[in-house]
PDB file of C-alpha atoms and ligand atoms in Angstrom:
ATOM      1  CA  UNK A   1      39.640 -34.040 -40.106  1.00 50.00           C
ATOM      2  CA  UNK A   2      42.965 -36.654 -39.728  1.00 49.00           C
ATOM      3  CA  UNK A   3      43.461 -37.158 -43.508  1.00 51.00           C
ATOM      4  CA  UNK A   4      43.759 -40.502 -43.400  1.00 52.00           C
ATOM      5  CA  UNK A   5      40.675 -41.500 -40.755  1.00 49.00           C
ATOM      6  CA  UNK A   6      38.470 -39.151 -41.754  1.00 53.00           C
ATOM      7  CA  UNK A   7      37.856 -38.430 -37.334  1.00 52.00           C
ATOM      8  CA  UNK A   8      38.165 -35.555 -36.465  1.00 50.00           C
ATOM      9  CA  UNK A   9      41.300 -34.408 -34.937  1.00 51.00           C
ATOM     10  CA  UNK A  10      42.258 -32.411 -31.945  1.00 52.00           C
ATOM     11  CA  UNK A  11      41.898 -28.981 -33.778  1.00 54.00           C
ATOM     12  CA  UNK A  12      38.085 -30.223 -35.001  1.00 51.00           C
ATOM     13  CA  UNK A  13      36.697 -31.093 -31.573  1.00 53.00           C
ATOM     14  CA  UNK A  14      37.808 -27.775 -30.170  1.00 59.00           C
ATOM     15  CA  UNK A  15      36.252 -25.822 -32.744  1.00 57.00           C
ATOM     16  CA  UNK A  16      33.128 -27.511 -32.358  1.00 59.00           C
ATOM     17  CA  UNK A  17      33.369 -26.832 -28.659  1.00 60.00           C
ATOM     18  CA  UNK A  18      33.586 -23.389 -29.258  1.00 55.00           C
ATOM     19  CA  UNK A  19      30.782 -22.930 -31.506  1.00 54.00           C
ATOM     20  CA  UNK A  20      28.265 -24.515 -29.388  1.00 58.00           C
ATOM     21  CA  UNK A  21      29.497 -22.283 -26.657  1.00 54.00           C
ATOM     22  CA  UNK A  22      28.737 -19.309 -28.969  1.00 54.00           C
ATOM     23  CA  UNK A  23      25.454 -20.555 -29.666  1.00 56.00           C
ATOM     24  CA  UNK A  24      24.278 -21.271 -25.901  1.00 55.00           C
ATOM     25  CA  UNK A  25      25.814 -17.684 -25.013  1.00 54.00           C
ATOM     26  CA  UNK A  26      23.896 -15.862 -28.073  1.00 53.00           C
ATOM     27  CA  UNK A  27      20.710 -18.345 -26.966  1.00 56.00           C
ATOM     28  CA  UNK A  28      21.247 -16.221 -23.669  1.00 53.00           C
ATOM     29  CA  UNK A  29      21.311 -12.924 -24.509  1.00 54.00           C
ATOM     30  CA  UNK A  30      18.474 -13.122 -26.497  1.00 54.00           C
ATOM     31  CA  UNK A  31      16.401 -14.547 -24.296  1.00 54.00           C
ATOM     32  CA  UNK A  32      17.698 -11.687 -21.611  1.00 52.00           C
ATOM     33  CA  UNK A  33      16.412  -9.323 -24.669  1.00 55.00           C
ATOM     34  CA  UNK A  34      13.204 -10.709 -24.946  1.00 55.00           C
ATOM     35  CA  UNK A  35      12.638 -11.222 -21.594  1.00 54.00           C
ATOM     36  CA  UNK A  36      13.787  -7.517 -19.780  1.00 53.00           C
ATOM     37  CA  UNK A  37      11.560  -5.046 -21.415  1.00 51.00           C
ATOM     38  CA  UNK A  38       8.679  -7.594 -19.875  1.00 54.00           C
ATOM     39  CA  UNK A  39      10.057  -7.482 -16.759  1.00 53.00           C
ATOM     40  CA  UNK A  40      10.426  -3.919 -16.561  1.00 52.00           C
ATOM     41  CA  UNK A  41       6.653  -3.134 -18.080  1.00 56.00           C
ATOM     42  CA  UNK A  42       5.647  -5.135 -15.044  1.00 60.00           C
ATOM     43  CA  UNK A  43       7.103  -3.069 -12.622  1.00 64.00           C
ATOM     44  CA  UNK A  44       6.000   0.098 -12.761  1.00 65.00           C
ATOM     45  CA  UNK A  45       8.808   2.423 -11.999  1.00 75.00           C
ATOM     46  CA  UNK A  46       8.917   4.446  -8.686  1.00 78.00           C
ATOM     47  CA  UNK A  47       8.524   7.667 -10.332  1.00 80.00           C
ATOM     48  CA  UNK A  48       5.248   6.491 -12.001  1.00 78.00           C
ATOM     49  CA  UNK A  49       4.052   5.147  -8.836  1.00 81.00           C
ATOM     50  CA  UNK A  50       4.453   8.134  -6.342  1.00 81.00           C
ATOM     51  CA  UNK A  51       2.169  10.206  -8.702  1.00 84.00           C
ATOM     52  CA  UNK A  52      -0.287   7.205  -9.537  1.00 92.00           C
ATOM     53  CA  UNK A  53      -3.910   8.423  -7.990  1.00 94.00           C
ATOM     54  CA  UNK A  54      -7.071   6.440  -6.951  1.00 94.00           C
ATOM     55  CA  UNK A  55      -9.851   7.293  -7.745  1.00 96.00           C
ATOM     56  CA  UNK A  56     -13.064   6.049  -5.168  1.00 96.00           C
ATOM     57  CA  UNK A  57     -16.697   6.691  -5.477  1.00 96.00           C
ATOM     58  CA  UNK A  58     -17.772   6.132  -1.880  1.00 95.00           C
ATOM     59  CA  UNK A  59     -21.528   7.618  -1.921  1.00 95.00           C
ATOM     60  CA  UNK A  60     -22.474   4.134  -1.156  1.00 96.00           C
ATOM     61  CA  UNK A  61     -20.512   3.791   2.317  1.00 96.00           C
ATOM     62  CA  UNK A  62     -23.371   3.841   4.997  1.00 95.00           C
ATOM     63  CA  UNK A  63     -22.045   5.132   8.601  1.00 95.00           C
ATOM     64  CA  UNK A  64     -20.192   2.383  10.401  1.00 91.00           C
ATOM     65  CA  UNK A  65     -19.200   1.088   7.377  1.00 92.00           C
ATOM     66  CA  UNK A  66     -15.455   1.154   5.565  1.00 93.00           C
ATOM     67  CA  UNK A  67     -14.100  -0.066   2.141  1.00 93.00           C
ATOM     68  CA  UNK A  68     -10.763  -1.249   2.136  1.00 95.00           C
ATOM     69  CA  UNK A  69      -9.120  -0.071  -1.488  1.00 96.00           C
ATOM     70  CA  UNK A  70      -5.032   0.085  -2.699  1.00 96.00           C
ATOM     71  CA  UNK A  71      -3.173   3.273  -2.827  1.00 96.00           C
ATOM     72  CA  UNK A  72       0.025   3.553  -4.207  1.00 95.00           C
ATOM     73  CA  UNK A  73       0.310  -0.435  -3.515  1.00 94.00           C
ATOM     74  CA  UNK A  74      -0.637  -0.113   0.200  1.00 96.00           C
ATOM     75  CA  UNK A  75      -4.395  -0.316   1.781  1.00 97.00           C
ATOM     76  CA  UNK A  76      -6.441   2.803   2.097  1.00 97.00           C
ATOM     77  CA  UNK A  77      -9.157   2.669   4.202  1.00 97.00           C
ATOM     78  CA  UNK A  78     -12.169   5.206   3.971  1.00 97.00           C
ATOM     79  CA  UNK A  79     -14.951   5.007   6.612  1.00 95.00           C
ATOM     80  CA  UNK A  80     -18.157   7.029   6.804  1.00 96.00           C
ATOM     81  CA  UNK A  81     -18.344   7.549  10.951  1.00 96.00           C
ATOM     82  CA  UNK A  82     -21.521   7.044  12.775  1.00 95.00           C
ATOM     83  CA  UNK A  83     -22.311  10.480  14.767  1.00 97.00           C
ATOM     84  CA  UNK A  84     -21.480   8.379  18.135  1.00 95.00           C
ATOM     85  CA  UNK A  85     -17.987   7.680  16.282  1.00 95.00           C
ATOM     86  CA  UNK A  86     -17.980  11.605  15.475  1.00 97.00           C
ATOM     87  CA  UNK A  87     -18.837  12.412  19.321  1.00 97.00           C
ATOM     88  CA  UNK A  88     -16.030  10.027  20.671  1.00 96.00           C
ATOM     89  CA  UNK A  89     -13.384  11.680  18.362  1.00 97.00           C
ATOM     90  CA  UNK A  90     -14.559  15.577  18.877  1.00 98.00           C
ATOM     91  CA  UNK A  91     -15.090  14.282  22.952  1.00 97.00           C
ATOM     92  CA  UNK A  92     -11.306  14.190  23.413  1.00 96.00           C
ATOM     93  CA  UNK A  93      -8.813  17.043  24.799  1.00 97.00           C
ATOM     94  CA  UNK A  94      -6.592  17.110  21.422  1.00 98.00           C
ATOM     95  CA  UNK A  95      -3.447  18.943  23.761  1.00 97.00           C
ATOM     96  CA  UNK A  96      -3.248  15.459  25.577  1.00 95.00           C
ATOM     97  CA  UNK A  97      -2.923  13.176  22.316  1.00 98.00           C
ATOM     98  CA  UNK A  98       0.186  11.840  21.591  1.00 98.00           C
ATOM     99  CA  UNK A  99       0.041  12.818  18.068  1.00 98.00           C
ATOM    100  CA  UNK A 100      -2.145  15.836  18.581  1.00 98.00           C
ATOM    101  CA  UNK A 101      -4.738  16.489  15.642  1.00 98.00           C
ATOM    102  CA  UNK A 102      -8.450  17.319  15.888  1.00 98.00           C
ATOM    103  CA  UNK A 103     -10.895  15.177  13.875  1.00 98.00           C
ATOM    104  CA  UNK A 104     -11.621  18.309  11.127  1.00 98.00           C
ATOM    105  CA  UNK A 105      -8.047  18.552  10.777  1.00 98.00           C
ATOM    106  CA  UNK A 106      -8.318  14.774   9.484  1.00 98.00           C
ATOM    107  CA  UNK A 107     -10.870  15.071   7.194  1.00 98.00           C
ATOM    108  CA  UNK A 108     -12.625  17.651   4.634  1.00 97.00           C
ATOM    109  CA  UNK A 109     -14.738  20.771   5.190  1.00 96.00           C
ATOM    110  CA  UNK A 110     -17.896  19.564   4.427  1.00 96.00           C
ATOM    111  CA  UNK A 111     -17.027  15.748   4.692  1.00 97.00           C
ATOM    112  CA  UNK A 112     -16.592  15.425   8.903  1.00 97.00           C
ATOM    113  CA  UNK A 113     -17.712  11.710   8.410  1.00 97.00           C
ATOM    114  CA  UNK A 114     -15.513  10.351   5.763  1.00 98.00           C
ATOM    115  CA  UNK A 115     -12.089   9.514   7.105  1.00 97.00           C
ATOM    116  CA  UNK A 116      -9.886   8.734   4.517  1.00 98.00           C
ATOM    117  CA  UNK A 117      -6.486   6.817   5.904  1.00 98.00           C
ATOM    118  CA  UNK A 118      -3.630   4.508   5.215  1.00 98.00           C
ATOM    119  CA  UNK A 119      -4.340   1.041   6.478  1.00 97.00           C
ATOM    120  CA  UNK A 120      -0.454   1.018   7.585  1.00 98.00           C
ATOM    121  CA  UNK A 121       0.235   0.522  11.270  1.00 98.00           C
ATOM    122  CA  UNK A 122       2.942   3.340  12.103  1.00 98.00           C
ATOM    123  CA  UNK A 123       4.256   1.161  13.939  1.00 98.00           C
ATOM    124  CA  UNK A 124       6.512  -1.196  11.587  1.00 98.00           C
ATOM    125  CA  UNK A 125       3.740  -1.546   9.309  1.00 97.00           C
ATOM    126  CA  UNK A 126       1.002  -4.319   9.768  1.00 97.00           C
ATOM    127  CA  UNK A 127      -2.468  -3.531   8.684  1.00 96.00           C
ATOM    128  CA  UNK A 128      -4.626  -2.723  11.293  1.00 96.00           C
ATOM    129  CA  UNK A 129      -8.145  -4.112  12.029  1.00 94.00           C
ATOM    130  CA  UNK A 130     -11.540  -2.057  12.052  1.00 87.00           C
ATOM    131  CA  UNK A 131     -13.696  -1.701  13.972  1.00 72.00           C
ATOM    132  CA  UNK A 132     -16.346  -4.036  12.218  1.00 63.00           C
ATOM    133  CA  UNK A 133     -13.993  -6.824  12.325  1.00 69.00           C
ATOM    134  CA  UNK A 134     -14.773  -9.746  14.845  1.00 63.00           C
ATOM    135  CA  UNK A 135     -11.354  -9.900  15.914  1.00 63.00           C
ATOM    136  CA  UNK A 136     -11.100  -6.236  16.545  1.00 70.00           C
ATOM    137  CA  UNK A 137      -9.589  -5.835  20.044  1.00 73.00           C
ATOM    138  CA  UNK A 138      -9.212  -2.288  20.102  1.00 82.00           C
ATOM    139  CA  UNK A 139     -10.355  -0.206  22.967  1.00 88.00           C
ATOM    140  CA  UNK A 140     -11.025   2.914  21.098  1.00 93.00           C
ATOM    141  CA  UNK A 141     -13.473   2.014  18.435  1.00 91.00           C
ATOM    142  CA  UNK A 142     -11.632   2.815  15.453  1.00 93.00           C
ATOM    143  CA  UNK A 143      -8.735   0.718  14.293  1.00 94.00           C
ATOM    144  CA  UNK A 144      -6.711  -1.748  16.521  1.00 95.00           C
ATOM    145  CA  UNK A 145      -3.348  -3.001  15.428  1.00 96.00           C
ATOM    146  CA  UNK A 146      -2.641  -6.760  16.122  1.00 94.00           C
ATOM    147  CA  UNK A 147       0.759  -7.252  15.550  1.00 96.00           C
ATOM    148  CA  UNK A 148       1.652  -5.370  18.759  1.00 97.00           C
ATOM    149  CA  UNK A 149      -1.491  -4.173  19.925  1.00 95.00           C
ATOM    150  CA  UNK A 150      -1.568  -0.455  18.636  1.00 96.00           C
ATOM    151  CA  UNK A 151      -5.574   0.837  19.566  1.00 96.00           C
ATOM    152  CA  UNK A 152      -6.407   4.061  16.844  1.00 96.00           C
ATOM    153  CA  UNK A 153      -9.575   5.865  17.841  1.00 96.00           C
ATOM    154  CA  UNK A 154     -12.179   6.629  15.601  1.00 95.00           C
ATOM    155  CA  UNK A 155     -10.439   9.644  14.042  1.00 97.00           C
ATOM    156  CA  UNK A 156      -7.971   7.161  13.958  1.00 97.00           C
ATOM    157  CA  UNK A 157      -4.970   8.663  15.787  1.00 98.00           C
ATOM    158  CA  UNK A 158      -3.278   6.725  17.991  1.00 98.00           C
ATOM    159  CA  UNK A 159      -4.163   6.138  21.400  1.00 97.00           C
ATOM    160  CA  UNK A 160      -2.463   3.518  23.001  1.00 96.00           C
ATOM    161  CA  UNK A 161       0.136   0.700  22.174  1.00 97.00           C
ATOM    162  CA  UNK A 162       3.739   1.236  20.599  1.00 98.00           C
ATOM    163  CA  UNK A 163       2.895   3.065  17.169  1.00 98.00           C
ATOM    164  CA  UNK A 164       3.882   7.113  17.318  1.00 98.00           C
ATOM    165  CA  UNK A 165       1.731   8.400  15.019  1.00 98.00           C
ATOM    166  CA  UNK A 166      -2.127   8.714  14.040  1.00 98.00           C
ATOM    167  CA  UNK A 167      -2.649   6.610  10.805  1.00 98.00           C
ATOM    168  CA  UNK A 168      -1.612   8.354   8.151  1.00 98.00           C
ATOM    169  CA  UNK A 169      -4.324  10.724   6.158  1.00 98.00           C
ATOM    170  CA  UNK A 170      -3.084  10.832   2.557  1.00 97.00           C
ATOM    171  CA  UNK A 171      -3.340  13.686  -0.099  1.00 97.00           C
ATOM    172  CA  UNK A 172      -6.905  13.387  -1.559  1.00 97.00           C
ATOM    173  CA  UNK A 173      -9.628  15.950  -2.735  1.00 97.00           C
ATOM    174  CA  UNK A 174     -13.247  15.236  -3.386  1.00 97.00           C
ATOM    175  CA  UNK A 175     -14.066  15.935  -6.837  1.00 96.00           C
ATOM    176  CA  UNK A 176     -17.833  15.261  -6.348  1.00 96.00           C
ATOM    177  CA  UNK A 177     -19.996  14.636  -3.145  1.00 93.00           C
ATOM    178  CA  UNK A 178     -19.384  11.346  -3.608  1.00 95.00           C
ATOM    179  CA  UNK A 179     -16.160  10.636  -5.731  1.00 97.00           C
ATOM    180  CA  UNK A 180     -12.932  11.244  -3.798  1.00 97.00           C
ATOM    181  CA  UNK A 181      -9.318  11.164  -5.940  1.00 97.00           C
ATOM    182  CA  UNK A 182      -6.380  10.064  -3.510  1.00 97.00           C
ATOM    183  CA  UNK A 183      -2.730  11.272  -4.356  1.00 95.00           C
TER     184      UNK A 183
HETATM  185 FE1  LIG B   1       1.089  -2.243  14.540  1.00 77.58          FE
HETATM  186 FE2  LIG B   1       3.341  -2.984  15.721  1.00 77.58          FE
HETATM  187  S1  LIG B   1       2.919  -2.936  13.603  1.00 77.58           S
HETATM  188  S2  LIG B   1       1.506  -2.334  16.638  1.00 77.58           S
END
Protein backbone atom coordinates (compact mmCIF):
# COMPACT_ATOMS: atom_id res chain seq x y z
CA UNK A 1 0.00 0.00 0.00
CA UNK A 2 1.30 3.95 -0.84
CA UNK A 3 1.77 4.97 2.84
CA UNK A 4 0.17 7.92 2.62
CA UNK A 5 -3.17 6.85 0.34
CA UNK A 6 -3.63 3.78 1.66
CA UNK A 7 -4.14 2.46 -2.64
CA UNK A 8 -2.38 0.15 -3.47
CA UNK A 9 0.72 0.76 -5.34
CA UNK A 10 2.35 -0.64 -8.38
CA UNK A 11 4.09 -3.55 -6.43
CA UNK A 12 0.35 -4.47 -4.79
CA UNK A 13 -1.58 -4.79 -8.04
CA UNK A 14 1.04 -7.08 -9.49
CA UNK A 15 1.04 -9.34 -6.70
CA UNK A 16 -2.52 -9.65 -6.75
CA UNK A 17 -2.27 -10.41 -10.43
CA UNK A 18 -0.15 -13.12 -9.78
CA UNK A 19 -2.03 -14.83 -7.20
CA UNK A 20 -5.18 -15.05 -9.04
CA UNK A 21 -3.17 -16.48 -11.84
CA UNK A 22 -1.97 -19.18 -9.39
CA UNK A 23 -5.32 -19.86 -8.33
CA UNK A 24 -7.02 -20.22 -11.94
CA UNK A 25 -3.86 -22.47 -12.92
CA UNK A 26 -4.18 -24.76 -9.61
CA UNK A 27 -8.29 -24.51 -10.38
CA UNK A 28 -6.97 -26.28 -13.67
CA UNK A 29 -5.03 -28.93 -12.76
CA UNK A 30 -7.33 -30.13 -10.45
CA UNK A 31 -10.03 -30.25 -12.42
CA UNK A 32 -7.62 -32.17 -15.17
CA UNK A 33 -7.12 -34.58 -11.93
CA UNK A 34 -10.52 -35.14 -11.30
CA UNK A 35 -11.57 -35.31 -14.57
CA UNK A 36 -8.74 -37.93 -16.42
CA UNK A 37 -9.09 -41.07 -14.47
CA UNK A 38 -13.02 -40.63 -15.71
CA UNK A 39 -12.09 -40.25 -18.97
CA UNK A 40 -9.85 -43.04 -19.12
CA UNK A 41 -12.42 -45.61 -17.14
CA UNK A 42 -14.62 -44.75 -20.08
CA UNK A 43 -12.49 -45.89 -22.61
CA UNK A 44 -11.66 -49.12 -22.26
CA UNK A 45 -8.12 -49.61 -23.31
CA UNK A 46 -7.21 -51.53 -26.56
CA UNK A 47 -5.62 -54.29 -24.80
CA UNK A 48 -8.84 -54.94 -22.78
CA UNK A 49 -10.86 -54.74 -25.80
CA UNK A 50 -9.10 -57.23 -28.26
CA UNK A 51 -9.66 -60.00 -25.59
CA UNK A 52 -13.27 -58.75 -24.54
CA UNK A 53 -15.75 -61.87 -25.60
CA UNK A 54 -19.56 -62.01 -26.30
CA UNK A 55 -21.33 -64.17 -25.16
CA UNK A 56 -24.92 -65.09 -27.35
CA UNK A 57 -27.56 -67.57 -26.59
CA UNK A 58 -29.07 -67.99 -30.04
CA UNK A 59 -31.38 -71.27 -29.51
CA UNK A 60 -34.14 -68.94 -30.24
CA UNK A 61 -33.01 -67.88 -33.93
CA UNK A 62 -35.59 -69.71 -36.25
CA UNK A 63 -34.10 -70.38 -39.95
CA UNK A 64 -34.23 -67.23 -42.03
CA UNK A 65 -33.85 -65.35 -39.18
CA UNK A 66 -30.54 -63.22 -37.83
CA UNK A 67 -29.78 -61.17 -34.62
CA UNK A 68 -27.65 -58.37 -35.05
CA UNK A 69 -25.32 -58.15 -31.63
CA UNK A 70 -21.73 -55.96 -30.92
CA UNK A 71 -18.42 -57.61 -30.94
CA UNK A 72 -15.49 -55.99 -29.95
CA UNK A 73 -17.50 -52.56 -30.76
CA UNK A 74 -18.44 -53.66 -34.33
CA UNK A 75 -21.81 -55.66 -35.45
CA UNK A 76 -21.83 -59.41 -35.44
CA UNK A 77 -24.35 -60.95 -37.20
CA UNK A 78 -25.44 -64.68 -36.55
CA UNK A 79 -28.10 -66.25 -38.84
CA UNK A 80 -29.67 -69.70 -38.59
CA UNK A 81 -29.91 -70.59 -42.68
CA UNK A 82 -32.99 -72.05 -44.11
CA UNK A 83 -31.93 -75.52 -45.91
CA UNK A 84 -32.69 -73.60 -49.41
CA UNK A 85 -30.01 -70.96 -48.01
CA UNK A 86 -27.78 -74.17 -47.11
CA UNK A 87 -28.39 -75.64 -50.81
CA UNK A 88 -27.48 -72.24 -52.54
CA UNK A 89 -24.17 -71.99 -50.53
CA UNK A 90 -23.06 -75.93 -50.81
CA UNK A 91 -24.57 -75.48 -54.82
CA UNK A 92 -21.51 -73.39 -55.74
CA UNK A 93 -18.00 -74.55 -57.35
CA UNK A 94 -15.82 -73.11 -54.26
CA UNK A 95 -12.40 -73.14 -56.92
CA UNK A 96 -14.31 -70.27 -58.83
CA UNK A 97 -15.00 -67.91 -55.69
CA UNK A 98 -13.09 -65.04 -55.38
CA UNK A 99 -12.36 -65.63 -51.84
CA UNK A 100 -12.57 -69.39 -52.01
CA UNK A 101 -14.11 -71.09 -48.77
CA UNK A 102 -16.76 -73.81 -48.54
CA UNK A 103 -19.79 -73.18 -46.30
CA UNK A 104 -18.43 -75.95 -43.41
CA UNK A 105 -15.30 -74.19 -43.49
CA UNK A 106 -17.48 -71.07 -42.26
CA UNK A 107 -19.23 -72.50 -39.67
CA UNK A 108 -19.05 -75.39 -36.86
CA UNK A 109 -19.15 -79.19 -37.08
CA UNK A 110 -22.37 -79.83 -35.97
CA UNK A 111 -23.76 -76.19 -36.43
CA UNK A 112 -23.95 -76.05 -40.67
CA UNK A 113 -26.87 -73.51 -40.13
CA UNK A 114 -25.56 -70.95 -37.80
CA UNK A 115 -23.29 -68.51 -39.57
CA UNK A 116 -21.66 -66.44 -37.29
CA UNK A 117 -20.00 -63.11 -39.12
CA UNK A 118 -18.83 -59.58 -38.83
CA UNK A 119 -21.44 -57.17 -40.08
CA UNK A 120 -18.32 -55.14 -41.65
CA UNK A 121 -18.34 -54.67 -45.40
CA UNK A 122 -14.62 -55.63 -46.49
CA UNK A 123 -14.89 -53.25 -48.52
CA UNK A 124 -14.09 -49.86 -46.52
CA UNK A 125 -16.39 -50.87 -43.93
CA UNK A 126 -20.23 -50.08 -44.12
CA UNK A 127 -22.59 -52.53 -42.61
CA UNK A 128 -24.17 -54.60 -44.92
CA UNK A 129 -27.92 -55.41 -45.25
CA UNK A 130 -29.62 -58.97 -44.82
CA UNK A 131 -31.38 -60.60 -46.45
CA UNK A 132 -34.71 -59.93 -44.45
CA UNK A 133 -34.30 -56.34 -44.90
CA UNK A 134 -36.77 -54.53 -47.38
CA UNK A 135 -34.11 -52.64 -48.86
CA UNK A 136 -31.94 -55.62 -49.43
CA UNK A 137 -30.77 -55.44 -53.07
CA UNK A 138 -28.52 -58.20 -53.09
CA UNK A 139 -28.58 -60.81 -55.75
CA UNK A 140 -27.26 -63.62 -53.74
CA UNK A 141 -29.55 -63.97 -50.82
CA UNK A 142 -27.32 -63.38 -48.07
CA UNK A 143 -25.96 -59.96 -47.31
CA UNK A 144 -25.83 -56.99 -49.83
CA UNK A 145 -23.62 -54.03 -49.18
CA UNK A 146 -25.16 -50.56 -50.04
CA UNK A 147 -22.55 -48.26 -49.90
CA UNK A 148 -21.06 -49.62 -53.15
CA UNK A 149 -23.12 -52.42 -53.90
CA UNK A 150 -21.03 -55.46 -52.52
CA UNK A 151 -23.73 -58.80 -52.93
CA UNK A 152 -22.42 -61.71 -50.05
CA UNK A 153 -24.15 -65.02 -50.61
CA UNK A 154 -25.70 -66.88 -48.06
CA UNK A 155 -22.46 -68.32 -46.65
CA UNK A 156 -21.76 -64.90 -46.92
CA UNK A 157 -18.60 -64.68 -49.07
CA UNK A 158 -18.46 -62.34 -51.50
CA UNK A 159 -19.81 -62.62 -54.79
CA UNK A 160 -19.98 -59.64 -56.65
CA UNK A 161 -19.29 -55.81 -56.21
CA UNK A 162 -15.86 -54.17 -55.07
CA UNK A 163 -15.26 -55.86 -51.52
CA UNK A 164 -12.23 -58.72 -51.69
CA UNK A 165 -13.11 -60.76 -49.12
CA UNK A 166 -16.06 -63.03 -47.68
CA UNK A 167 -17.36 -61.28 -44.45
CA UNK A 168 -15.31 -61.95 -41.90
CA UNK A 169 -16.09 -65.23 -39.54
CA UNK A 170 -14.68 -64.34 -36.11
CA UNK A 171 -13.09 -66.63 -33.38
CA UNK A 172 -16.09 -68.19 -31.51
CA UNK A 173 -16.84 -71.71 -29.95
CA UNK A 174 -20.19 -73.02 -28.88
CA UNK A 175 -20.18 -73.75 -25.34
CA UNK A 176 -23.72 -75.27 -25.39
CA UNK A 177 -26.15 -76.20 -28.32
CA UNK A 178 -27.40 -73.08 -28.01
CA UNK A 179 -24.92 -70.55 -26.31
CA UNK A 180 -22.08 -69.48 -28.61
CA UNK A 181 -18.93 -67.27 -26.92
CA UNK A 182 -17.30 -64.96 -29.71
CA UNK A 183 -13.53 -63.92 -29.29
FE1 LIG B 1 -19.44 -52.18 -48.82
FE2 LIG B 1 -18.08 -50.44 -50.28
S1 LIG B 1 -18.22 -50.52 -48.13
S2 LIG B 1 -19.33 -52.05 -50.95
Amino acid sequence: LDAATGVPGEDGVRRRDFINIAAVSFAGVGAVAVIYPLISQMAPSADVLAESTTELDVGAIEPGQAIKAVFRKQPLFVRRLTPAEINAANGVAVSELRDPASLADRTKEGHGDMLVTMGVCTHLGCVPLGAAEGENKGEYGGYFCPCHGSHYDTAGRIRKGPAPLNLVVPEYQFTSDTVIVVG
